[in-house]
Amino acid sequence: MKQWLWSFILLVIALGATAYLMQPADSADDEGPRGRVTHVNVVQPERAQIQDRLRAVGTARARNSVDIVSEVDGRIVDIHFTEGQQVVQGDRLVSLDKRQAQADMAVAEARLKDAEAKFRRAESLQKSNSISAAEVDELVAGLAVARASLELARSRLDNLEVVAPFDGVLGLKEVSVGAWLSAGQLITTLDSIDQMLVRFQVPQRYIDQLQSGQAIDVATSGAASTRLSGEVTELGSRVDPLSRTLTVQSQVSNPDARLYPGQFLDVSLTLDTRTGLQIPEQAVMTRGRENFVYVIADGLAKRVPLELGSRLAGRVEVVEGLTLEDRVVINGQDGLSSGDPVKVLDDDDALLEPAPSSQIRAGGDDQL
């Protein structure tokens, strides 16, 4: 009985050894010195133009903006504009009743003619000493007063025509024909919007990097977002003691009138442009304060710590840690360790679509 049992045990061992020895040799493709082979996708770093950008909230302002008012009282007899109309400097906007002013003008002209005639007679009499110097002086003063009165009457008459002080777009109409218009009362607004000013605040730590001529991009909020480009034109002269920010003014071309004065804008300011290495952001892993990637060398994964720079549209700048020849893992790095065997797969869809965002600098919150 015992002999039969030992024979059975030896047979089982022999069958197991035979099965092990008959395993296919290519099964090693899925096994390695440290276990299962990890399938990964890789890319190589690219050299690209890197831009350091700062995001801020801005407000659009018209290059020139004014409330159109009358300088004198009067009744409106005609309105020469429509709401939203484009006008040029000198275009008539509103006409007031001129009858009283025209009468005053006629009186002033008559008084001037009389004063001039009296002065001419006085000049003739002065040659024969038939008039005293005091009388001549009185006539000279009267002539000056008559001329001033005529200028005043002419100015009052001219002020009854309200005209555009500069080129621009008119706003809503606030008056009607036949209404009494008081001096200083709002008629409409006028804004010059072909070139818009955009003001925004920048933290004081970036003051040394600011200068006129730096490029900016602005975007409106909403479903139909408008994006325009411009440049910094002026820097404020004071830092706000409460917010510790400096006001920056830029100018943006607005040929299609897509920006409006007072509009909220997202501003992206380019602080610096340089050439550097970039990799897909999806390749970067973080543990605590350390950023790192895995690179492939001789079929094995290797963990490489990185110093990162700016991020934009799904890509990140590598300041230190990689070269152009490195093969960087972009998929399959979860659970990977240095020394693990890997197999590189080609996949045209390995790169993720970048989420729409504005560039910021690594290591700091540059969004205001």
Short mmCIF file of N, CA and C in Angstrom, two decimals, residues 224-352:
data_model
loop_
_atom_site.label_atom_id
_atom_site.label_comp_id
_atom_site.label_asym_id
_atom_site.label_seq_id
_atom_site.Cartn_x
_atom_site.Cartn_y
_atom_site.Cartn_z
N ALA A 224 -21.03 83.47 -26.37
CA ALA A 224 -20.37 83.98 -27.58
C ALA A 224 -19.21 84.87 -27.16
N SER A 225 -18.17 84.25 -26.65
CA SER A 225 -17.02 85.00 -26.14
C SER A 225 -16.27 85.68 -27.28
N THR A 226 -15.89 86.94 -27.04
CA THR A 226 -15.10 87.71 -28.00
C THR A 226 -13.66 87.78 -27.50
N ARG A 227 -12.69 87.52 -28.38
CA ARG A 227 -11.29 87.57 -28.00
C ARG A 227 -10.56 88.58 -28.89
N LEU A 228 -9.85 89.50 -28.25
CA LEU A 228 -9.12 90.54 -28.96
C LEU A 228 -7.72 90.68 -28.34
N SER A 229 -6.82 91.26 -29.11
CA SER A 229 -5.44 91.45 -28.65
C SER A 229 -5.09 92.93 -28.61
N GLY A 230 -4.13 93.26 -27.76
CA GLY A 230 -3.68 94.65 -27.65
C GLY A 230 -2.33 94.69 -26.96
N GLU A 231 -2.00 95.84 -26.37
CA GLU A 231 -0.72 95.98 -25.69
C GLU A 231 -0.84 96.98 -24.56
N VAL A 232 0.08 96.84 -23.60
CA VAL A 232 0.13 97.76 -22.45
C VAL A 232 0.59 99.13 -22.93
N THR A 233 -0.13 100.17 -22.52
CA THR A 233 0.24 101.54 -22.92
C THR A 233 0.72 102.40 -21.76
N GLU A 234 0.15 102.19 -20.56
CA GLU A 234 0.52 103.02 -19.42
C GLU A 234 0.54 102.18 -18.14
N LEU A 235 1.42 102.57 -17.22
CA LEU A 235 1.47 101.97 -15.90
C LEU A 235 1.11 103.03 -14.87
N GLY A 236 0.32 102.65 -13.90
CA GLY A 236 -0.05 103.60 -12.85
C GLY A 236 1.17 104.07 -12.08
N SER A 237 1.02 105.20 -11.39
CA SER A 237 2.15 105.78 -10.64
C SER A 237 2.11 105.43 -9.16
N ARG A 238 1.04 104.72 -8.72
CA ARG A 238 0.91 104.40 -7.31
C ARG A 238 0.44 102.95 -7.13
N VAL A 239 0.94 102.30 -6.08
CA VAL A 239 0.46 100.99 -5.67
C VAL A 239 -0.64 101.20 -4.64
N ASP A 240 -1.76 100.53 -4.83
CA ASP A 240 -2.87 100.64 -3.88
C ASP A 240 -2.43 100.06 -2.53
N PRO A 241 -2.48 100.86 -1.45
CA PRO A 241 -1.98 100.37 -0.15
C PRO A 241 -2.84 99.27 0.46
N LEU A 242 -4.08 99.11 0.00
CA LEU A 242 -4.95 98.07 0.54
C LEU A 242 -4.78 96.75 -0.21
N SER A 243 -4.84 96.80 -1.54
CA SER A 243 -4.74 95.57 -2.32
C SER A 243 -3.31 95.24 -2.74
N ARG A 244 -2.38 96.20 -2.58
CA ARG A 244 -0.99 96.02 -3.00
C ARG A 244 -0.90 95.67 -4.48
N THR A 245 -1.68 96.37 -5.27
CA THR A 245 -1.68 96.17 -6.72
C THR A 245 -1.43 97.48 -7.44
N LEU A 246 -0.94 97.36 -8.67
CA LEU A 246 -0.68 98.51 -9.52
C LEU A 246 -1.67 98.47 -10.69
N THR A 247 -2.26 99.63 -10.99
CA THR A 247 -3.19 99.69 -12.12
C THR A 247 -2.41 99.77 -13.43
N VAL A 248 -2.78 98.92 -14.38
CA VAL A 248 -2.15 98.87 -15.70
C VAL A 248 -3.21 99.21 -16.74
N GLN A 249 -2.86 100.06 -17.68
CA GLN A 249 -3.78 100.43 -18.77
C GLN A 249 -3.24 99.92 -20.09
N SER A 250 -4.11 99.31 -20.86
CA SER A 250 -3.73 98.80 -22.18
C SER A 250 -4.73 99.30 -23.21
N GLN A 251 -4.38 99.14 -24.46
CA GLN A 251 -5.25 99.57 -25.56
C GLN A 251 -5.50 98.40 -26.49
N VAL A 252 -6.78 98.23 -26.87
CA VAL A 252 -7.21 97.12 -27.71
C VAL A 252 -8.00 97.67 -28.88
N SER A 253 -7.66 97.25 -30.08
CA SER A 253 -8.41 97.65 -31.26
C SER A 253 -9.78 96.99 -31.23
N ASN A 254 -10.81 97.79 -31.55
CA ASN A 254 -12.20 97.31 -31.48
C ASN A 254 -12.95 97.68 -32.76
N PRO A 255 -12.48 97.20 -33.92
CA PRO A 255 -13.04 97.67 -35.20
C PRO A 255 -14.49 97.29 -35.42
N ASP A 256 -14.93 96.18 -34.86
CA ASP A 256 -16.31 95.73 -35.06
C ASP A 256 -17.23 96.10 -33.91
N ALA A 257 -16.74 96.96 -33.01
CA ALA A 257 -17.55 97.43 -31.87
C ALA A 257 -18.09 96.27 -31.04
N ARG A 258 -17.23 95.26 -30.81
CA ARG A 258 -17.67 94.10 -30.03
C ARG A 258 -17.46 94.30 -28.54
N LEU A 259 -16.68 95.31 -28.16
CA LEU A 259 -16.50 95.65 -26.75
C LEU A 259 -17.29 96.90 -26.42
N TYR A 260 -17.80 96.95 -25.19
CA TYR A 260 -18.59 98.09 -24.73
C TYR A 260 -17.93 98.70 -23.49
N PRO A 261 -17.99 100.02 -23.36
CA PRO A 261 -17.45 100.65 -22.15
C PRO A 261 -18.10 100.10 -20.89
N GLY A 262 -17.27 99.83 -19.90
CA GLY A 262 -17.75 99.28 -18.64
C GLY A 262 -17.84 97.78 -18.60
N GLN A 263 -17.53 97.11 -19.71
CA GLN A 263 -17.68 95.66 -19.80
C GLN A 263 -16.60 94.93 -19.00
N PHE A 264 -17.01 93.83 -18.35
CA PHE A 264 -16.09 92.97 -17.63
C PHE A 264 -15.28 92.14 -18.63
N LEU A 265 -13.96 92.02 -18.39
CA LEU A 265 -13.10 91.30 -19.32
C LEU A 265 -12.12 90.40 -18.57
N ASP A 266 -11.84 89.24 -19.16
CA ASP A 266 -10.73 88.40 -18.70
C ASP A 266 -9.48 88.85 -19.45
N VAL A 267 -8.44 89.19 -18.71
CA VAL A 267 -7.21 89.71 -19.31
C VAL A 267 -6.07 88.72 -19.08
N SER A 268 -5.32 88.47 -20.14
CA SER A 268 -4.13 87.64 -20.05
C SER A 268 -2.93 88.47 -20.52
N LEU A 269 -2.02 88.76 -19.60
CA LEU A 269 -0.86 89.61 -19.87
C LEU A 269 0.38 88.75 -20.05
N THR A 270 1.07 88.93 -21.18
CA THR A 270 2.32 88.20 -21.44
C THR A 270 3.47 88.94 -20.77
N LEU A 271 4.06 88.31 -19.75
CA LEU A 271 5.17 88.92 -19.02
C LEU A 271 6.52 88.64 -19.69
N ASP A 272 6.65 87.44 -20.26
CA ASP A 272 7.96 87.08 -20.83
C ASP A 272 7.75 86.00 -21.89
N THR A 273 8.62 85.99 -22.90
CA THR A 273 8.60 84.96 -23.95
C THR A 273 10.01 84.41 -24.11
N ARG A 274 10.11 83.08 -24.15
CA ARG A 274 11.42 82.44 -24.27
C ARG A 274 11.24 81.07 -24.92
N THR A 275 12.36 80.41 -25.24
CA THR A 275 12.34 79.07 -25.81
C THR A 275 12.65 78.06 -24.71
N GLY A 276 11.87 76.96 -24.66
CA GLY A 276 12.10 75.95 -23.64
C GLY A 276 11.50 74.62 -24.02
N LEU A 277 11.66 73.62 -23.14
CA LEU A 277 11.12 72.29 -23.36
C LEU A 277 9.70 72.20 -22.79
N GLN A 278 8.84 71.49 -23.52
CA GLN A 278 7.47 71.25 -23.06
C GLN A 278 7.14 69.77 -23.16
N ILE A 279 6.30 69.30 -22.23
CA ILE A 279 5.75 67.95 -22.29
C ILE A 279 4.26 68.04 -21.99
N PRO A 280 3.49 67.01 -22.36
CA PRO A 280 2.07 67.01 -21.99
C PRO A 280 1.90 67.03 -20.47
N GLU A 281 0.95 67.81 -20.02
CA GLU A 281 0.72 67.92 -18.58
C GLU A 281 0.30 66.60 -17.96
N GLN A 282 -0.33 65.71 -18.75
CA GLN A 282 -0.80 64.44 -18.23
C GLN A 282 0.34 63.51 -17.83
N ALA A 283 1.57 63.82 -18.28
CA ALA A 283 2.72 62.98 -17.93
C ALA A 283 3.20 63.24 -16.51
N VAL A 284 2.88 64.42 -15.98
CA VAL A 284 3.47 64.84 -14.70
C VAL A 284 2.68 64.23 -13.54
N MET A 285 3.41 63.68 -12.58
CA MET A 285 2.83 63.15 -11.35
C MET A 285 3.37 63.95 -10.18
N THR A 286 2.60 63.99 -9.10
CA THR A 286 2.97 64.78 -7.94
C THR A 286 2.88 63.95 -6.68
N ARG A 287 3.92 64.03 -5.87
CA ARG A 287 3.91 63.42 -4.55
C ARG A 287 4.41 64.47 -3.56
N GLY A 288 3.48 64.97 -2.74
CA GLY A 288 3.85 66.05 -1.84
C GLY A 288 4.21 67.28 -2.65
N ARG A 289 5.43 67.77 -2.47
CA ARG A 289 5.90 68.95 -3.21
C ARG A 289 6.73 68.59 -4.43
N GLU A 290 6.92 67.30 -4.66
CA GLU A 290 7.78 66.87 -5.77
C GLU A 290 6.94 66.59 -7.02
N ASN A 291 7.36 67.13 -8.14
CA ASN A 291 6.81 66.81 -9.46
C ASN A 291 7.80 65.88 -10.17
N PHE A 292 7.28 64.84 -10.82
CA PHE A 292 8.17 63.89 -11.49
C PHE A 292 7.45 63.23 -12.66
N VAL A 293 8.23 62.59 -13.52
CA VAL A 293 7.70 61.78 -14.61
C VAL A 293 8.48 60.47 -14.64
N TYR A 294 7.97 59.53 -15.44
CA TYR A 294 8.70 58.30 -15.70
C TYR A 294 9.22 58.35 -17.13
N VAL A 295 10.49 57.99 -17.31
CA VAL A 295 11.07 57.88 -18.63
C VAL A 295 11.45 56.41 -18.85
N ILE A 296 11.57 56.03 -20.11
CA ILE A 296 11.87 54.65 -20.46
C ILE A 296 13.32 54.54 -20.91
N ALA A 297 14.05 53.64 -20.30
CA ALA A 297 15.44 53.37 -20.69
C ALA A 297 15.70 51.87 -20.62
N ASP A 298 16.08 51.28 -21.75
CA ASP A 298 16.36 49.85 -21.82
C ASP A 298 15.17 49.01 -21.38
N GLY A 299 13.97 49.44 -21.73
CA GLY A 299 12.78 48.67 -21.41
C GLY A 299 12.32 48.76 -19.97
N LEU A 300 12.96 49.61 -19.18
CA LEU A 300 12.60 49.76 -17.77
C LEU A 300 12.18 51.20 -17.49
N ALA A 301 11.28 51.37 -16.52
CA ALA A 301 10.83 52.70 -16.11
C ALA A 301 11.83 53.31 -15.15
N LYS A 302 11.98 54.62 -15.27
CA LYS A 302 12.87 55.36 -14.38
C LYS A 302 12.17 56.63 -13.94
N ARG A 303 12.09 56.84 -12.65
CA ARG A 303 11.45 58.04 -12.09
C ARG A 303 12.43 59.21 -12.13
N VAL A 304 11.97 60.35 -12.72
CA VAL A 304 12.85 61.52 -12.87
C VAL A 304 12.16 62.74 -12.25
N PRO A 305 12.73 63.35 -11.21
CA PRO A 305 12.15 64.57 -10.63
C PRO A 305 12.33 65.75 -11.59
N LEU A 306 11.36 66.66 -11.57
CA LEU A 306 11.38 67.79 -12.49
C LEU A 306 11.25 69.11 -11.76
N GLU A 307 11.81 70.14 -12.38
CA GLU A 307 11.50 71.52 -12.02
C GLU A 307 10.64 72.09 -13.14
N LEU A 308 9.42 72.50 -12.82
CA LEU A 308 8.46 72.93 -13.83
C LEU A 308 8.37 74.45 -13.91
N GLY A 309 7.95 74.91 -15.09
CA GLY A 309 7.74 76.34 -15.31
C GLY A 309 6.28 76.63 -15.60
N SER A 310 6.01 77.25 -16.73
CA SER A 310 4.66 77.69 -17.08
C SER A 310 3.83 76.55 -17.63
N ARG A 311 2.51 76.69 -17.48
CA ARG A 311 1.55 75.72 -18.01
C ARG A 311 0.62 76.44 -18.96
N LEU A 312 0.28 75.77 -20.07
CA LEU A 312 -0.67 76.35 -21.02
C LEU A 312 -1.28 75.26 -21.87
N ALA A 313 -2.62 75.23 -21.89
CA ALA A 313 -3.38 74.37 -22.81
C ALA A 313 -2.89 72.93 -22.80
N GLY A 314 -2.81 72.34 -21.60
CA GLY A 314 -2.47 70.93 -21.51
C GLY A 314 -1.00 70.60 -21.60
N ARG A 315 -0.13 71.61 -21.65
CA ARG A 315 1.30 71.37 -21.73
C ARG A 315 1.99 72.13 -20.60
N VAL A 316 3.16 71.64 -20.23
CA VAL A 316 3.88 72.24 -19.12
C VAL A 316 5.35 72.38 -19.49
N GLU A 317 5.96 73.47 -19.07
CA GLU A 317 7.38 73.71 -19.33
C GLU A 317 8.24 72.93 -18.35
N VAL A 318 9.29 72.31 -18.86
CA VAL A 318 10.27 71.62 -18.02
C VAL A 318 11.52 72.48 -17.95
N VAL A 319 11.77 73.03 -16.78
CA VAL A 319 12.95 73.87 -16.58
C VAL A 319 14.19 73.02 -16.39
N GLU A 320 14.04 71.90 -15.69
CA GLU A 320 15.20 71.04 -15.43
C GLU A 320 14.72 69.61 -15.21
N GLY A 321 15.47 68.63 -15.75
CA GLY A 321 15.16 67.23 -15.50
C GLY A 321 15.08 66.38 -16.74
N LEU A 322 14.81 66.95 -17.93
CA LEU A 322 14.65 66.17 -19.15
C LEU A 322 15.49 66.73 -20.29
N THR A 323 15.70 65.88 -21.30
CA THR A 323 16.34 66.30 -22.55
C THR A 323 15.40 65.96 -23.70
N LEU A 324 15.74 66.43 -24.88
CA LEU A 324 14.92 66.17 -26.05
C LEU A 324 14.86 64.70 -26.41
N GLU A 325 15.87 63.91 -26.01
CA GLU A 325 15.93 62.50 -26.38
C GLU A 325 15.15 61.60 -25.43
N ASP A 326 14.75 62.09 -24.28
CA ASP A 326 14.05 61.24 -23.31
C ASP A 326 12.68 60.80 -23.85
N ARG A 327 12.31 59.57 -23.49
CA ARG A 327 10.97 59.06 -23.82
C ARG A 327 10.14 59.09 -22.53
N VAL A 328 9.14 59.97 -22.52
CA VAL A 328 8.39 60.26 -21.30
C VAL A 328 7.05 59.53 -21.34
N VAL A 329 6.73 58.85 -20.27
CA VAL A 329 5.46 58.11 -20.18
C VAL A 329 4.31 59.10 -19.98
N ILE A 330 3.27 58.98 -20.83
CA ILE A 330 2.11 59.84 -20.69
C ILE A 330 0.85 59.07 -20.29
N ASN A 331 0.85 57.76 -20.48
CA ASN A 331 -0.26 56.91 -20.04
C ASN A 331 0.32 55.63 -19.46
N GLY A 332 -0.30 55.13 -18.38
CA GLY A 332 0.15 53.89 -17.78
C GLY A 332 1.09 54.08 -16.62
N GLN A 333 1.34 55.32 -16.20
CA GLN A 333 2.31 55.56 -15.14
C GLN A 333 1.74 55.35 -13.73
N ASP A 334 0.43 55.25 -13.60
CA ASP A 334 -0.16 55.01 -12.28
C ASP A 334 0.29 53.64 -11.76
N GLY A 335 0.84 53.62 -10.57
CA GLY A 335 1.32 52.37 -9.98
C GLY A 335 2.68 51.95 -10.46
N LEU A 336 3.30 52.72 -11.35
CA LEU A 336 4.62 52.38 -11.89
C LEU A 336 5.70 52.77 -10.89
N SER A 337 6.77 52.02 -10.87
CA SER A 337 7.92 52.31 -10.00
C SER A 337 9.20 52.19 -10.82
N SER A 338 10.25 52.82 -10.34
CA SER A 338 11.54 52.73 -11.03
C SER A 338 12.00 51.29 -11.08
N GLY A 339 12.44 50.87 -12.28
CA GLY A 339 12.91 49.52 -12.47
C GLY A 339 11.87 48.56 -12.99
N ASP A 340 10.59 49.00 -13.04
CA ASP A 340 9.55 48.11 -13.56
C ASP A 340 9.71 47.93 -15.06
N PRO A 341 9.51 46.70 -15.55
CA PRO A 341 9.57 46.48 -17.01
C PRO A 341 8.33 47.07 -17.67
N VAL A 342 8.50 47.62 -18.86
CA VAL A 342 7.39 48.24 -19.58
C VAL A 342 7.44 47.83 -21.04
N LYS A 343 6.28 47.95 -21.68
CA LYS A 343 6.19 47.73 -23.11
C LYS A 343 5.51 48.96 -23.72
N VAL A 344 6.16 49.59 -24.68
CA VAL A 344 5.66 50.81 -25.28
C VAL A 344 4.69 50.48 -26.40
N LEU A 345 3.51 51.06 -26.34
CA LEU A 345 2.49 50.88 -27.36
C LEU A 345 2.28 52.18 -28.12
N ASP A 346 2.05 52.06 -29.42
CA ASP A 346 1.72 53.24 -30.23
C ASP A 346 0.21 53.46 -30.20
N ASP A 347 -0.19 54.71 -29.92
CA ASP A 347 -1.61 55.05 -29.85
C ASP A 347 -1.78 56.51 -30.24
N ASP A 348 -2.43 56.74 -31.39
CA ASP A 348 -2.64 58.11 -31.85
C ASP A 348 -3.54 58.92 -30.94
N ASP A 349 -4.34 58.25 -30.11
CA ASP A 349 -5.27 58.94 -29.22
C ASP A 349 -4.76 58.98 -27.78
N ALA A 350 -3.47 58.78 -27.60
CA ALA A 350 -2.92 58.73 -26.24
C ALA A 350 -2.94 60.09 -25.56
N LEU A 351 -2.78 61.17 -26.34
CA LEU A 351 -2.78 62.51 -25.75
C LEU A 351 -4.20 62.96 -25.48
N LEU A 352 -4.43 63.48 -24.28
CA LEU A 352 -5.74 63.99 -23.91
C LEU A 352 -5.96 65.37 -24.50
#
